[in-house]
Coordinates of N, CA and C in Angstrom, one line a residue:
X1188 N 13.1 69.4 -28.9 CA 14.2 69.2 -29.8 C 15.1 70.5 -29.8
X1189 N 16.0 70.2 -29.1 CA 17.4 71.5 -29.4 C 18.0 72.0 -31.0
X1190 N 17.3 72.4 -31.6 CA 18.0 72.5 -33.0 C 18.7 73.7 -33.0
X1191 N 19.1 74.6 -31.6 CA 20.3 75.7 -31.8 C 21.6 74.7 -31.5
X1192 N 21.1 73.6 -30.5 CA 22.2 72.9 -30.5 C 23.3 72.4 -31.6
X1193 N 22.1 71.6 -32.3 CA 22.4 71.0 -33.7 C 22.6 71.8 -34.6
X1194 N 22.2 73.5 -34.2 CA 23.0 74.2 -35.9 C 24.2 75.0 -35.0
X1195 N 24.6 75.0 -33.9 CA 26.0 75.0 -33.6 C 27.0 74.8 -34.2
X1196 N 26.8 73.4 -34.4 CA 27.7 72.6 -35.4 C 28.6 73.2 -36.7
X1197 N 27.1 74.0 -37.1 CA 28.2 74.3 -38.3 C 28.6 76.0 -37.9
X1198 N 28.6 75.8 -36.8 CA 29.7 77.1 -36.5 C 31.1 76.8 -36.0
X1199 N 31.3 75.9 -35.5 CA 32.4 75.1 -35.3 C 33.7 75.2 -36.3
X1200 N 34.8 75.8 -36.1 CA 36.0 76.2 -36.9 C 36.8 75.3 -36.6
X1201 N 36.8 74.6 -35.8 CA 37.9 73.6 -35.9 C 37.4 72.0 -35.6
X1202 N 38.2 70.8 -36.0 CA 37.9 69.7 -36.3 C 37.6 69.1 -34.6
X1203 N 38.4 69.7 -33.9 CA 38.5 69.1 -32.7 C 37.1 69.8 -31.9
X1204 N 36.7 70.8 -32.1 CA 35.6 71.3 -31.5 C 34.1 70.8 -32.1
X1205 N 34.4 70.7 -33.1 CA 33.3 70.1 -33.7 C 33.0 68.3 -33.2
X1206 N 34.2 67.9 -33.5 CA 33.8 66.3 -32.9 C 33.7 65.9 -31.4
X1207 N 34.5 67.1 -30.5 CA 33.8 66.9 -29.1 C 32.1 67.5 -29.0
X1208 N 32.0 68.1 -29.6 CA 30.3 68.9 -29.6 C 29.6 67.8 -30.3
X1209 N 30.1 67.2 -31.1 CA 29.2 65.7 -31.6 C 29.1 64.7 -30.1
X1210 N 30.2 64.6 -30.1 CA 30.0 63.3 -29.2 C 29.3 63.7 -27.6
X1211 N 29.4 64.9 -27.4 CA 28.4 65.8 -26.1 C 26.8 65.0 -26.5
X1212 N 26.5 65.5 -27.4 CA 25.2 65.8 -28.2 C 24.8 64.1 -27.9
X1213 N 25.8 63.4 -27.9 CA 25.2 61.7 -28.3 C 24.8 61.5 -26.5
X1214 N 26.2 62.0 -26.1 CA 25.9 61.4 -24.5 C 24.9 62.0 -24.0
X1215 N 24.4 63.2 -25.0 CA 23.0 64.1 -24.2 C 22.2 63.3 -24.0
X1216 N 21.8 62.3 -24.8 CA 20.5 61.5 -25.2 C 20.8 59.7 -25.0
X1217 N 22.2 60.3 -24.1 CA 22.3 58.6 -22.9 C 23.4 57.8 -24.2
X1218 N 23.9 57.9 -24.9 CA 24.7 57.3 -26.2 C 26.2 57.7 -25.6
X1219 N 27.0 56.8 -24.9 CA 28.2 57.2 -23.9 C 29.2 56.8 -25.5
X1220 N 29.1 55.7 -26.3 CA 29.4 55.4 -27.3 C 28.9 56.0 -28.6
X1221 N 29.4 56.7 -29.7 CA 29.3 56.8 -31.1 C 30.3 56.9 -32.4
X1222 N 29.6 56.2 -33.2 CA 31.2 56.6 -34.6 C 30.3 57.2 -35.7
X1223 N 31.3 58.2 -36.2 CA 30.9 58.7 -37.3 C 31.3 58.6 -38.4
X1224 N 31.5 58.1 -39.5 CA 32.2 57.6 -41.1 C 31.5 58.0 -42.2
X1225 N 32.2 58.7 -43.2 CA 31.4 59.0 -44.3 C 32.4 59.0 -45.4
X1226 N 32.8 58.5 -46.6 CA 33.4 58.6 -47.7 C 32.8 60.1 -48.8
X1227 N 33.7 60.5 -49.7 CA 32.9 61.5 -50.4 C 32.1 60.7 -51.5
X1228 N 32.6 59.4 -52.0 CA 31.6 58.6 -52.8 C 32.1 57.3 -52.6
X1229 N 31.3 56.4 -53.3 CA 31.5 54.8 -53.6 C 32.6 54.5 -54.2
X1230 N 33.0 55.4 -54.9 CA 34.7 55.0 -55.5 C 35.7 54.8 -54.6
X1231 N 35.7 55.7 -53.7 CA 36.6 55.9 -52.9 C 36.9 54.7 -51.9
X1232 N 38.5 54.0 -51.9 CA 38.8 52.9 -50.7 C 38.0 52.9 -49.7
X1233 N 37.6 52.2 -49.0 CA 37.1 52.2 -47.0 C 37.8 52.9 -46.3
X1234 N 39.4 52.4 -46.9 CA 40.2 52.8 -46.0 C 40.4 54.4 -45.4
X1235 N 39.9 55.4 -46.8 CA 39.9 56.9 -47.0 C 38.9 57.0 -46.3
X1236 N 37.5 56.7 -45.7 CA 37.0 57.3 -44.7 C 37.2 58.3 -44.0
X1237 N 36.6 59.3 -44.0 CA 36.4 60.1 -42.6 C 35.8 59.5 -41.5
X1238 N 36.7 59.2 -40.2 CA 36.0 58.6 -39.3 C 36.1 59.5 -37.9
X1239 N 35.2 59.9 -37.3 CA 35.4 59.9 -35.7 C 34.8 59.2 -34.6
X1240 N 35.2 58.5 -33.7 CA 34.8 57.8 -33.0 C 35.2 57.8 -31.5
X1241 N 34.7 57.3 -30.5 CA 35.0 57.2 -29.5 C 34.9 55.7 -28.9
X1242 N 34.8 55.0 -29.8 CA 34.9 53.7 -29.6 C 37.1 53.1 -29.2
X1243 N 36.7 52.4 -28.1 CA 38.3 52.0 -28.1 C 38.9 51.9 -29.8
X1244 N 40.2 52.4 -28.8 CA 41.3 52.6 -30.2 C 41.6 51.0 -30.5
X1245 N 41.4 49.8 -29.5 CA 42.1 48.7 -29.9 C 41.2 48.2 -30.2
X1246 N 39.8 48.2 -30.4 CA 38.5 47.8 -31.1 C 38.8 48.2 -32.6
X1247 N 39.3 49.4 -33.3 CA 39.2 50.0 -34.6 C 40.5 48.9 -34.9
X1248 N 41.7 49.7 -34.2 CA 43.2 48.5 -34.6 C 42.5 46.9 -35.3
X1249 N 42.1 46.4 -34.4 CA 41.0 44.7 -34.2 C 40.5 45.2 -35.7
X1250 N 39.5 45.9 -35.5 CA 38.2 45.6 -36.9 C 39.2 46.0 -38.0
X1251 N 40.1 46.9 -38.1 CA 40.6 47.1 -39.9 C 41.6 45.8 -40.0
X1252 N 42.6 45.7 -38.8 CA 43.4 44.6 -39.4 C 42.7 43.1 -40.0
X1253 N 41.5 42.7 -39.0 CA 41.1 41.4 -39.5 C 40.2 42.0 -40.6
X1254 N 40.3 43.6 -41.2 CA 38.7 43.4 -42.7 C 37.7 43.4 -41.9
X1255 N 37.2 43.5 -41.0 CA 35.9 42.8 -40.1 C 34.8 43.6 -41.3
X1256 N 34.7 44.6 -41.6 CA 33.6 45.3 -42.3 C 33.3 44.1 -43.7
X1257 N 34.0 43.5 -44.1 CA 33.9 42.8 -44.7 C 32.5 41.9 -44.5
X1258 N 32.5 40.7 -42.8 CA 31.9 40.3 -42.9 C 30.5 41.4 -42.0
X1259 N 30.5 42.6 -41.5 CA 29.5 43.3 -41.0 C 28.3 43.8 -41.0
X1260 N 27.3 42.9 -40.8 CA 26.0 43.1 -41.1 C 25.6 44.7 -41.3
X1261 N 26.0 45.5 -40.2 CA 25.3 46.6 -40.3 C 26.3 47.3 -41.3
X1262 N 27.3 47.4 -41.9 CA 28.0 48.1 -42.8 C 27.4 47.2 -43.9
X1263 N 26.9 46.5 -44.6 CA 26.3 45.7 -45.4 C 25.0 46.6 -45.4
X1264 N 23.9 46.3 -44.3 CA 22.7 47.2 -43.9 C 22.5 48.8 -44.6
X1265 N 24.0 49.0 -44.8 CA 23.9 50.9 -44.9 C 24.3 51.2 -46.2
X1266 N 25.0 50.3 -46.8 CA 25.1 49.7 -47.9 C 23.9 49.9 -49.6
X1267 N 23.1 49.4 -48.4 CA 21.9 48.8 -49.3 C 20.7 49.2 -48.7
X1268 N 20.4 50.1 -47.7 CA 19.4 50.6 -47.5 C 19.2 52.2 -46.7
X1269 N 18.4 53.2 -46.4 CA 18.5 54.3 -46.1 C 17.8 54.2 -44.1
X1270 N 16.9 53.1 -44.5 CA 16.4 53.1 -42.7 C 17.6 52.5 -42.0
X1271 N 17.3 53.3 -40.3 CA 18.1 53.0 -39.6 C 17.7 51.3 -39.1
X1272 N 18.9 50.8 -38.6 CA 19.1 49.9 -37.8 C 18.9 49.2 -36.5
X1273 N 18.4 48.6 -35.8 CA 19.0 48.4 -34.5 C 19.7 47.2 -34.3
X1274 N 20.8 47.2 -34.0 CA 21.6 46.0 -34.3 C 22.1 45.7 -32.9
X1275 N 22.1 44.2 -32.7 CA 22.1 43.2 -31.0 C 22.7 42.0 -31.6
X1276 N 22.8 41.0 -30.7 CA 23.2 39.8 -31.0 C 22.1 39.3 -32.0
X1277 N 21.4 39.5 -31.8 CA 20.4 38.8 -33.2 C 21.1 39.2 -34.8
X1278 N 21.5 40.3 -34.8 CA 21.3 40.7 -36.0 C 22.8 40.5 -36.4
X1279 N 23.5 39.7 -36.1 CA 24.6 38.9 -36.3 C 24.7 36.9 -36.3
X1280 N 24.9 36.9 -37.9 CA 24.4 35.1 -37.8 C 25.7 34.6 -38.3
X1281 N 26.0 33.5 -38.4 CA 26.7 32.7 -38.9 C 28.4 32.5 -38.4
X1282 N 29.0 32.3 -38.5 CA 30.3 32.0 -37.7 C 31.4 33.5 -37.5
X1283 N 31.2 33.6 -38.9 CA 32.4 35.2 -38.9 C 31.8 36.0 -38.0
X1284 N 30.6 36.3 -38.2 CA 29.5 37.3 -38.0 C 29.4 37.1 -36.3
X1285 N 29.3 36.2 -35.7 CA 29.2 35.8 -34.5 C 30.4 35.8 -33.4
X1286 N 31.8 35.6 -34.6 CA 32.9 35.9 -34.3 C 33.1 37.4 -33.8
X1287 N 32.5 38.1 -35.2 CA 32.7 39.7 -34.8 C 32.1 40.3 -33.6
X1288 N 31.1 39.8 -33.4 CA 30.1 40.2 -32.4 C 30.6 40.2 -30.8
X1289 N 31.3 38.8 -30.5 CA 31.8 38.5 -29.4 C 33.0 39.4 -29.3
X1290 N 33.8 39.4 -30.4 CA 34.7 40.8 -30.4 C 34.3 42.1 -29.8
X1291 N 33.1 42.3 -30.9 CA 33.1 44.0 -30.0 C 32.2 43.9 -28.7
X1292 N 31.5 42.8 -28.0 CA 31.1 42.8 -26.7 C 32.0 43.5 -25.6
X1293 N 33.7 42.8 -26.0 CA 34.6 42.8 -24.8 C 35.1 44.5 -25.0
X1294 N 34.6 44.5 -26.4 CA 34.8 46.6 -25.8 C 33.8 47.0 -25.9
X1295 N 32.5 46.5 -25.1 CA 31.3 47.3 -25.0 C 30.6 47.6 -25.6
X1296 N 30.6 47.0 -27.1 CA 29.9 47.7 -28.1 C 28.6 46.2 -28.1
X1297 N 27.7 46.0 -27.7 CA 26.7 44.9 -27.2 C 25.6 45.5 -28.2
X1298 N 24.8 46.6 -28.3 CA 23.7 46.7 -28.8 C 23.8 47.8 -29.3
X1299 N 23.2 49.0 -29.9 CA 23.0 49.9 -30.8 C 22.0 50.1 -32.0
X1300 N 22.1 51.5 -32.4 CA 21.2 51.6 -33.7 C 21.9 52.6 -34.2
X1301 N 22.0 52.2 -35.7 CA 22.6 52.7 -36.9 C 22.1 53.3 -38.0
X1302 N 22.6 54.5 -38.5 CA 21.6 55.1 -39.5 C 22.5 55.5 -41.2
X1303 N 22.1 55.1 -41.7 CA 23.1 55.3 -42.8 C 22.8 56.5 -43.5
X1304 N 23.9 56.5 -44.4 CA 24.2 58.2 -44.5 C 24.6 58.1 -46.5
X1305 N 23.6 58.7 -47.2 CA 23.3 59.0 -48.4 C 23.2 60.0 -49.2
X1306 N 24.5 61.0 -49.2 CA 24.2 61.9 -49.6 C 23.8 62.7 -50.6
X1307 N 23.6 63.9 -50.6 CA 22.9 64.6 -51.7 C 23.9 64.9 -53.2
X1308 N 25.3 64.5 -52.7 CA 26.2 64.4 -54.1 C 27.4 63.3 -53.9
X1309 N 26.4 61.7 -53.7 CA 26.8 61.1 -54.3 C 27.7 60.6 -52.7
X1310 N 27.6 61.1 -51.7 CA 28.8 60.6 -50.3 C 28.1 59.4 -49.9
X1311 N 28.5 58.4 -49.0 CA 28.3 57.3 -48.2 C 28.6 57.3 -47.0
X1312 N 27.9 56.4 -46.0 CA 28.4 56.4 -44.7 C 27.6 56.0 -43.9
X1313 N 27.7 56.3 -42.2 CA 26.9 55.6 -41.3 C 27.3 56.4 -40.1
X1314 N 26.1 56.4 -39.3 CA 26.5 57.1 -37.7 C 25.8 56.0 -36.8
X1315 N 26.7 55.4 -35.6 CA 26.1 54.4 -35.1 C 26.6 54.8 -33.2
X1316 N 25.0 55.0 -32.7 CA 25.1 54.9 -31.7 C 25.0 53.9 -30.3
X1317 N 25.5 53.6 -29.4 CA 25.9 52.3 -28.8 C 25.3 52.9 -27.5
X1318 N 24.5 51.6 -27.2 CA 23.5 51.9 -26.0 C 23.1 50.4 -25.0
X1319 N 23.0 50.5 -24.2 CA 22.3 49.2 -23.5 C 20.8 48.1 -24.3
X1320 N 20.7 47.5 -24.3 CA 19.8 46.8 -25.3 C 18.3 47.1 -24.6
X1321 N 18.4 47.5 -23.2 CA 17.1 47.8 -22.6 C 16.7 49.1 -23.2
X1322 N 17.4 49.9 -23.5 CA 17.7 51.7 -23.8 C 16.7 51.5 -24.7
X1323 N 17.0 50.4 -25.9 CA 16.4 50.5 -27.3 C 15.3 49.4 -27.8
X1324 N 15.0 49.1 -26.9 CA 13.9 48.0 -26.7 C 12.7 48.6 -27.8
X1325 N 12.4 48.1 -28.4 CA 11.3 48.6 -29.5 C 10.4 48.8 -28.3
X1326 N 9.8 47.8 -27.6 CA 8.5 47.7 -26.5 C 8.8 49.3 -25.7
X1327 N 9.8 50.1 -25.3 CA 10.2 51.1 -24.5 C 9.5 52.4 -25.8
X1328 N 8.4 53.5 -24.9 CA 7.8 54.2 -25.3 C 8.1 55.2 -26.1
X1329 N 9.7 55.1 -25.6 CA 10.5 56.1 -25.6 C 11.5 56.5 -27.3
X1330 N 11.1 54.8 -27.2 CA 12.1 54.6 -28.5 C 11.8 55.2 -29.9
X1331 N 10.7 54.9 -30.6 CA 10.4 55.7 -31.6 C 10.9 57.7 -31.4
X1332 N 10.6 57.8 -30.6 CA 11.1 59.2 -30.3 C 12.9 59.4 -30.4
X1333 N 13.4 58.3 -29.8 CA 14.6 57.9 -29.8 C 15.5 57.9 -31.5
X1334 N 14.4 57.3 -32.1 CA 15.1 57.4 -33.4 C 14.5 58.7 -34.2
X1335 N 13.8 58.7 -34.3 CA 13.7 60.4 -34.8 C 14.4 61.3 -34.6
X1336 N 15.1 62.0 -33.0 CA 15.6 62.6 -32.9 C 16.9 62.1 -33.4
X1337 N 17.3 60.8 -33.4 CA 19.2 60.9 -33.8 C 19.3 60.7 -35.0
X1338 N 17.8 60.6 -36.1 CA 18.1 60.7 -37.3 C 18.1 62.2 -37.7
X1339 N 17.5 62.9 -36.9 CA 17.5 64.5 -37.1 C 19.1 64.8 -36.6
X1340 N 19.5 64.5 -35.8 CA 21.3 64.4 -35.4 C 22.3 64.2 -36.2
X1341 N 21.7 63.0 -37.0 CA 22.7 62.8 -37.7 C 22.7 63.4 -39.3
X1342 N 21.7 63.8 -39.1 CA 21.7 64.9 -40.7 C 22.1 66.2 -40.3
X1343 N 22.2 66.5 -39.0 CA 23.2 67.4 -39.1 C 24.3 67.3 -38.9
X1344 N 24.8 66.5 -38.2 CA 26.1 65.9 -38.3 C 27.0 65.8 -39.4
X1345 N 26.4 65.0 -40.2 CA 26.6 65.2 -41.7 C 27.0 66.2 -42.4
X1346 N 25.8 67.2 -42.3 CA 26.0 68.3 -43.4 C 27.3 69.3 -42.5
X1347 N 27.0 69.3 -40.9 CA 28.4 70.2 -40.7 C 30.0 69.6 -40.8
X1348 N 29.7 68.5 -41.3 CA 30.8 68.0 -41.6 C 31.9 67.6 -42.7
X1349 N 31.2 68.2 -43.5 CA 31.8 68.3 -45.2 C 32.6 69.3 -45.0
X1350 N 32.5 70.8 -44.1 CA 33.9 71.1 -44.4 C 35.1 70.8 -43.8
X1351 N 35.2 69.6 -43.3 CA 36.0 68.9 -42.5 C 36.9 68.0 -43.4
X1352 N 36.0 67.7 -44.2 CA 36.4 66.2 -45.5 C 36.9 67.2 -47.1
X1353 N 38.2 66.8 -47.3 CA 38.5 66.9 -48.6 C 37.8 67.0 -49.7
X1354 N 37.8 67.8 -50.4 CA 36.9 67.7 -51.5 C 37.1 67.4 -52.6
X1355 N 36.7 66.4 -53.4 CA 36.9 66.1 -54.7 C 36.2 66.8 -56.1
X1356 N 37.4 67.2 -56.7 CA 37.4 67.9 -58.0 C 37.0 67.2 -58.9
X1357 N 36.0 67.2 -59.9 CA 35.9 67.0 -61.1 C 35.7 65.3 -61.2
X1358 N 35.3 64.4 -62.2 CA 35.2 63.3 -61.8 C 36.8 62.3 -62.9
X1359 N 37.0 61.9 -61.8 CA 38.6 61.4 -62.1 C 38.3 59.8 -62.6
X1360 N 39.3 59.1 -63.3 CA 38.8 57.7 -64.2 C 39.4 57.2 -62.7
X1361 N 38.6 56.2 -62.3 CA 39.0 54.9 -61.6 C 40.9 54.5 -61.8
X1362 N 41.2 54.4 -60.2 CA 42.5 54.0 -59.9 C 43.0 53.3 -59.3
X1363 N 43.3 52.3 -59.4 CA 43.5 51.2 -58.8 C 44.7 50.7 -58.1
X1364 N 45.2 50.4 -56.9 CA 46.1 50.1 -56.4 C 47.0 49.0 -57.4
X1365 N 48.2 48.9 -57.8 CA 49.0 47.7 -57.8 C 48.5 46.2 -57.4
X1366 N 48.0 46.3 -56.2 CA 47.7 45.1 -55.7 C 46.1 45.0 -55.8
X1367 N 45.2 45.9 -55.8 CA 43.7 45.5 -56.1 C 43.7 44.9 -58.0
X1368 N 44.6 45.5 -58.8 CA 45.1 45.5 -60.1 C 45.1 43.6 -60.6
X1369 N 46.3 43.7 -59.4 CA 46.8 42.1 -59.3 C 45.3 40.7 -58.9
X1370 N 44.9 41.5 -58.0 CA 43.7 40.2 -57.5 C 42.6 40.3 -58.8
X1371 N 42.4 41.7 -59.0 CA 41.7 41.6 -60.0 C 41.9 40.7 -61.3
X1372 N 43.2 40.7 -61.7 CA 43.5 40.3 -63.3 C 43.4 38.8 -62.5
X1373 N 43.8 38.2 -61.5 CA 43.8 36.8 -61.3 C 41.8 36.2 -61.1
X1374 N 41.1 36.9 -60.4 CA 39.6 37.3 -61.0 C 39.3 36.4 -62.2
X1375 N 40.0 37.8 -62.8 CA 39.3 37.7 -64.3 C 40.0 36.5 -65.3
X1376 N 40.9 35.4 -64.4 CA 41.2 34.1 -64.8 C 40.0 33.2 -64.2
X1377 N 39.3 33.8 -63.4 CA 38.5 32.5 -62.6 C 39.0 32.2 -61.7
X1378 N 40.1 32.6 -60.7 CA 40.4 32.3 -59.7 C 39.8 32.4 -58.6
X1379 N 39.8 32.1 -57.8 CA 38.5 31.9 -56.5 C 39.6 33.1 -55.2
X1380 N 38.8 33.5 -54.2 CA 39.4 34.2 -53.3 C 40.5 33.5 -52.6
X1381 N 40.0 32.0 -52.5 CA 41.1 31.2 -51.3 C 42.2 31.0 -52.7
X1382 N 42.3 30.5 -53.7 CA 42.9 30.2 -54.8 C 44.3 31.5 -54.9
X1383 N 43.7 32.8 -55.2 CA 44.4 34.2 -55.4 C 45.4 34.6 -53.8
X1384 N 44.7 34.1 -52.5 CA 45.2 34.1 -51.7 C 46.8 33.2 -51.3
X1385 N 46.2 32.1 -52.2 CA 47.9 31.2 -51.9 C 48.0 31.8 -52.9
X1386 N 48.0 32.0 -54.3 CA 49.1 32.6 -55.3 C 50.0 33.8 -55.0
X1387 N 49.0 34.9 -54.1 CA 50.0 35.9 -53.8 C 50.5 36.2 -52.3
X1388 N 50.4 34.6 -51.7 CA 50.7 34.4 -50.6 C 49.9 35.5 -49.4
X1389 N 49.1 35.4 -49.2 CA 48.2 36.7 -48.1 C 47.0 35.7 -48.0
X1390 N 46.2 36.1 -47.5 CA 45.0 35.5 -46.4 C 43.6 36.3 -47.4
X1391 N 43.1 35.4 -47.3 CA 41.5 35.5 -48.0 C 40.7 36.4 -48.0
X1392 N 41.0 36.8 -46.7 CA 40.4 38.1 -46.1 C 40.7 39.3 -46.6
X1393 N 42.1 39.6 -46.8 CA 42.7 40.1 -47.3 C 42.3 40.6 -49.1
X1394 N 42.5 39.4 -49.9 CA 42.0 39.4 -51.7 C 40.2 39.7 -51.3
X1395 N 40.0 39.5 -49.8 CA 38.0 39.8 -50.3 C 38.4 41.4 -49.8
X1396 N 38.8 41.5 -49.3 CA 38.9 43.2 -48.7 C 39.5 44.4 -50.2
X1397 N 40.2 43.6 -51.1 CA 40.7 44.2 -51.7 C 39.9 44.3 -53.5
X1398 N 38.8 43.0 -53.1 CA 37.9 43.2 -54.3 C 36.9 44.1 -53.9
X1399 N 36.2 44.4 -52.9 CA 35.4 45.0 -51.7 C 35.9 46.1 -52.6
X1400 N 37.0 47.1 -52.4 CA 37.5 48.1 -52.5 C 37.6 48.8 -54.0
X1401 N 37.4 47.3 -55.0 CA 37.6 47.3 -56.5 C 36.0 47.7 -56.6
X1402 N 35.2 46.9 -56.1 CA 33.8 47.4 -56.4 C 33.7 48.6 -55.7
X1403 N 33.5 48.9 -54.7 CA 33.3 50.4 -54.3 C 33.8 51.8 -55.6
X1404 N 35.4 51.4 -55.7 CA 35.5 52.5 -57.1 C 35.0 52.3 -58.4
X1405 N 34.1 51.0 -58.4 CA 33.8 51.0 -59.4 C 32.0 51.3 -60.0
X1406 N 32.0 51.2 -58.6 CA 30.6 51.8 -58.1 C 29.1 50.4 -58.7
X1407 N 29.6 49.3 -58.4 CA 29.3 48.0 -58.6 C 28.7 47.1 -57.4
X1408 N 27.7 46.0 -58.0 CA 27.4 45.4 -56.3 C 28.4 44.1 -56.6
X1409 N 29.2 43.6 -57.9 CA 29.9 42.3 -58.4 C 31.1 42.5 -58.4
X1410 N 31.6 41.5 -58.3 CA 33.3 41.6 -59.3 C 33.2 41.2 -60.7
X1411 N 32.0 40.3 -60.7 CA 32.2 40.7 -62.8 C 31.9 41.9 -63.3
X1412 N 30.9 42.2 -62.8 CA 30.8 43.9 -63.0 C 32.0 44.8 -63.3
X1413 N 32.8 44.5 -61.7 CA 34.1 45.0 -62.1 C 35.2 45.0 -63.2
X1414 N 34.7 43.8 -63.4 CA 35.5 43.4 -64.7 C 35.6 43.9 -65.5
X1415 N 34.3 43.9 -65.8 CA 33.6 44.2 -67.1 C 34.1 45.7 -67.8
X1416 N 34.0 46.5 -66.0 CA 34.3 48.2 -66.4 C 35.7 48.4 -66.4
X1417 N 36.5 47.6 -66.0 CA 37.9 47.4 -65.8 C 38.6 47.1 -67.2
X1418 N 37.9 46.3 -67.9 CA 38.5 45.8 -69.3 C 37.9 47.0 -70.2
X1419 N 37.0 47.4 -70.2 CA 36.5 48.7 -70.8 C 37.0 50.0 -71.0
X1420 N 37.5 50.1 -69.3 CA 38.7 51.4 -69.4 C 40.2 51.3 -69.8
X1421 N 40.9 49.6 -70.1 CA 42.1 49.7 -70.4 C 42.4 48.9 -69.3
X1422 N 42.1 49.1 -67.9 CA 43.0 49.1 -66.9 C 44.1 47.2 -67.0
X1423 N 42.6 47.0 -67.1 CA 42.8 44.7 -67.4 C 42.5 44.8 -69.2
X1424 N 43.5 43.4 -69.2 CA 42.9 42.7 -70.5 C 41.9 41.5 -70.1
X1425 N 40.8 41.1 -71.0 CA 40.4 39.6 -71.1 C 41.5 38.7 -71.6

């Protein structure tokens, strides 16, 4: 284990040296593909992410325009648990999900293992490495070894990379876009996602991307939840 490698990292002064020295480090250990994403908490949009990646740029374009994270098992996975992943065609079911999958085939992204990222004040995130499905074969001797070292990778990854990410001051009341505001208060009529979608004329995907975003700042796994803390602070009425 190179750990002068790994504490390199936080010698790195600039953003661009640092995320070429990440992604060296991945291809060291055969990972020609990796992305790195981390929010400073659950409040904060998806969209604010810190991301670096080396995944095609018309793969990322593809996943935010269609929401794909929405329906994403392994962003779901990281969500709600601390063990890493290994994620293949298996571990994608049902139509969306299957949909997505065939998507990122045609830019190479076929197999992988994912490790989610939990930090010590309150950050989120995930580092996912993309590899041949033979590479990561549970049966391959090699593998258990395989994940230990890139969960030790990616905890350093992590920590040299907070001074990269903005930092938030002091804890601020929940803010809500205009339009997360709007899907919300129609919500809190009972209106259903396909229902709020013709009302404000936009796509389903869209009103679920934008309740997604209402729970994250509100640090919630529901949208009644949301509600609930939403009517509480002023922002909605019942």
């Amino acid at each position: 284990m190179l750990f002068s490698q790994y504490a390199s990292l936080f010698e790195m002064n600039t953003l661009d040296a640092w995320t070429s020295a990440v992604f060296g480090l991945a291809k060291g250990y055969g990972f020609d593909k990796c992305l790195y994403s981390v929010l400073n908490n659950k409040h904060e949009a998806m969209e604010n992410a810190f991301i670096k990646s080396n995944y095609s740029p018309a793969w990322h374009k593809t996943y935010d325009e269609k929401h794909l994270a929405l329906v994403d098992p392994t962003v779901h996975h990281c969500l709600n648990s601390n063990l890493p992943l290994l994620w293949e065609d298996k571990s994608f079911s049902g139509a969306a999900q299957k949909e997505l999958y065939e998507t990122a085939k045609q830019y190479g992204l076929c197999s992988g293992l994912i490790f989610p990222i939990h930090g010590a004040r309150g950050e989120f995130g995930m580092m996912s490495f993309v590899a041949p499905k033979a590479k990561l074969a549970k049966s391959n001797k090699e593998f258990q070894h395989v994940v230990q070292t890139l969960s030790i990778l990616k905890d350093h990854v992590f920590e040299s990379s907070l001074k990269f990410i903005p930092k938030k001051t002091g804890t601020r009341p929940v803010c809500l876009t205009p339009r997360e505001t709007e899907v919300l208060k129609w919500s809190t009529a009972g209106k259903s996602s396909w229902e709020i979608s013709k009302i404000l004329n936009c796509s389903e995907s869209t009103v679920n991307f934008h309740l997604l975003n209402v729970r994250h700042k509100f640090d919630v796994s529901t949208t009644q939840l949301a509600v609930i803390k939403a009517i509480q602070q002023g922002i909605i009425h019942a």
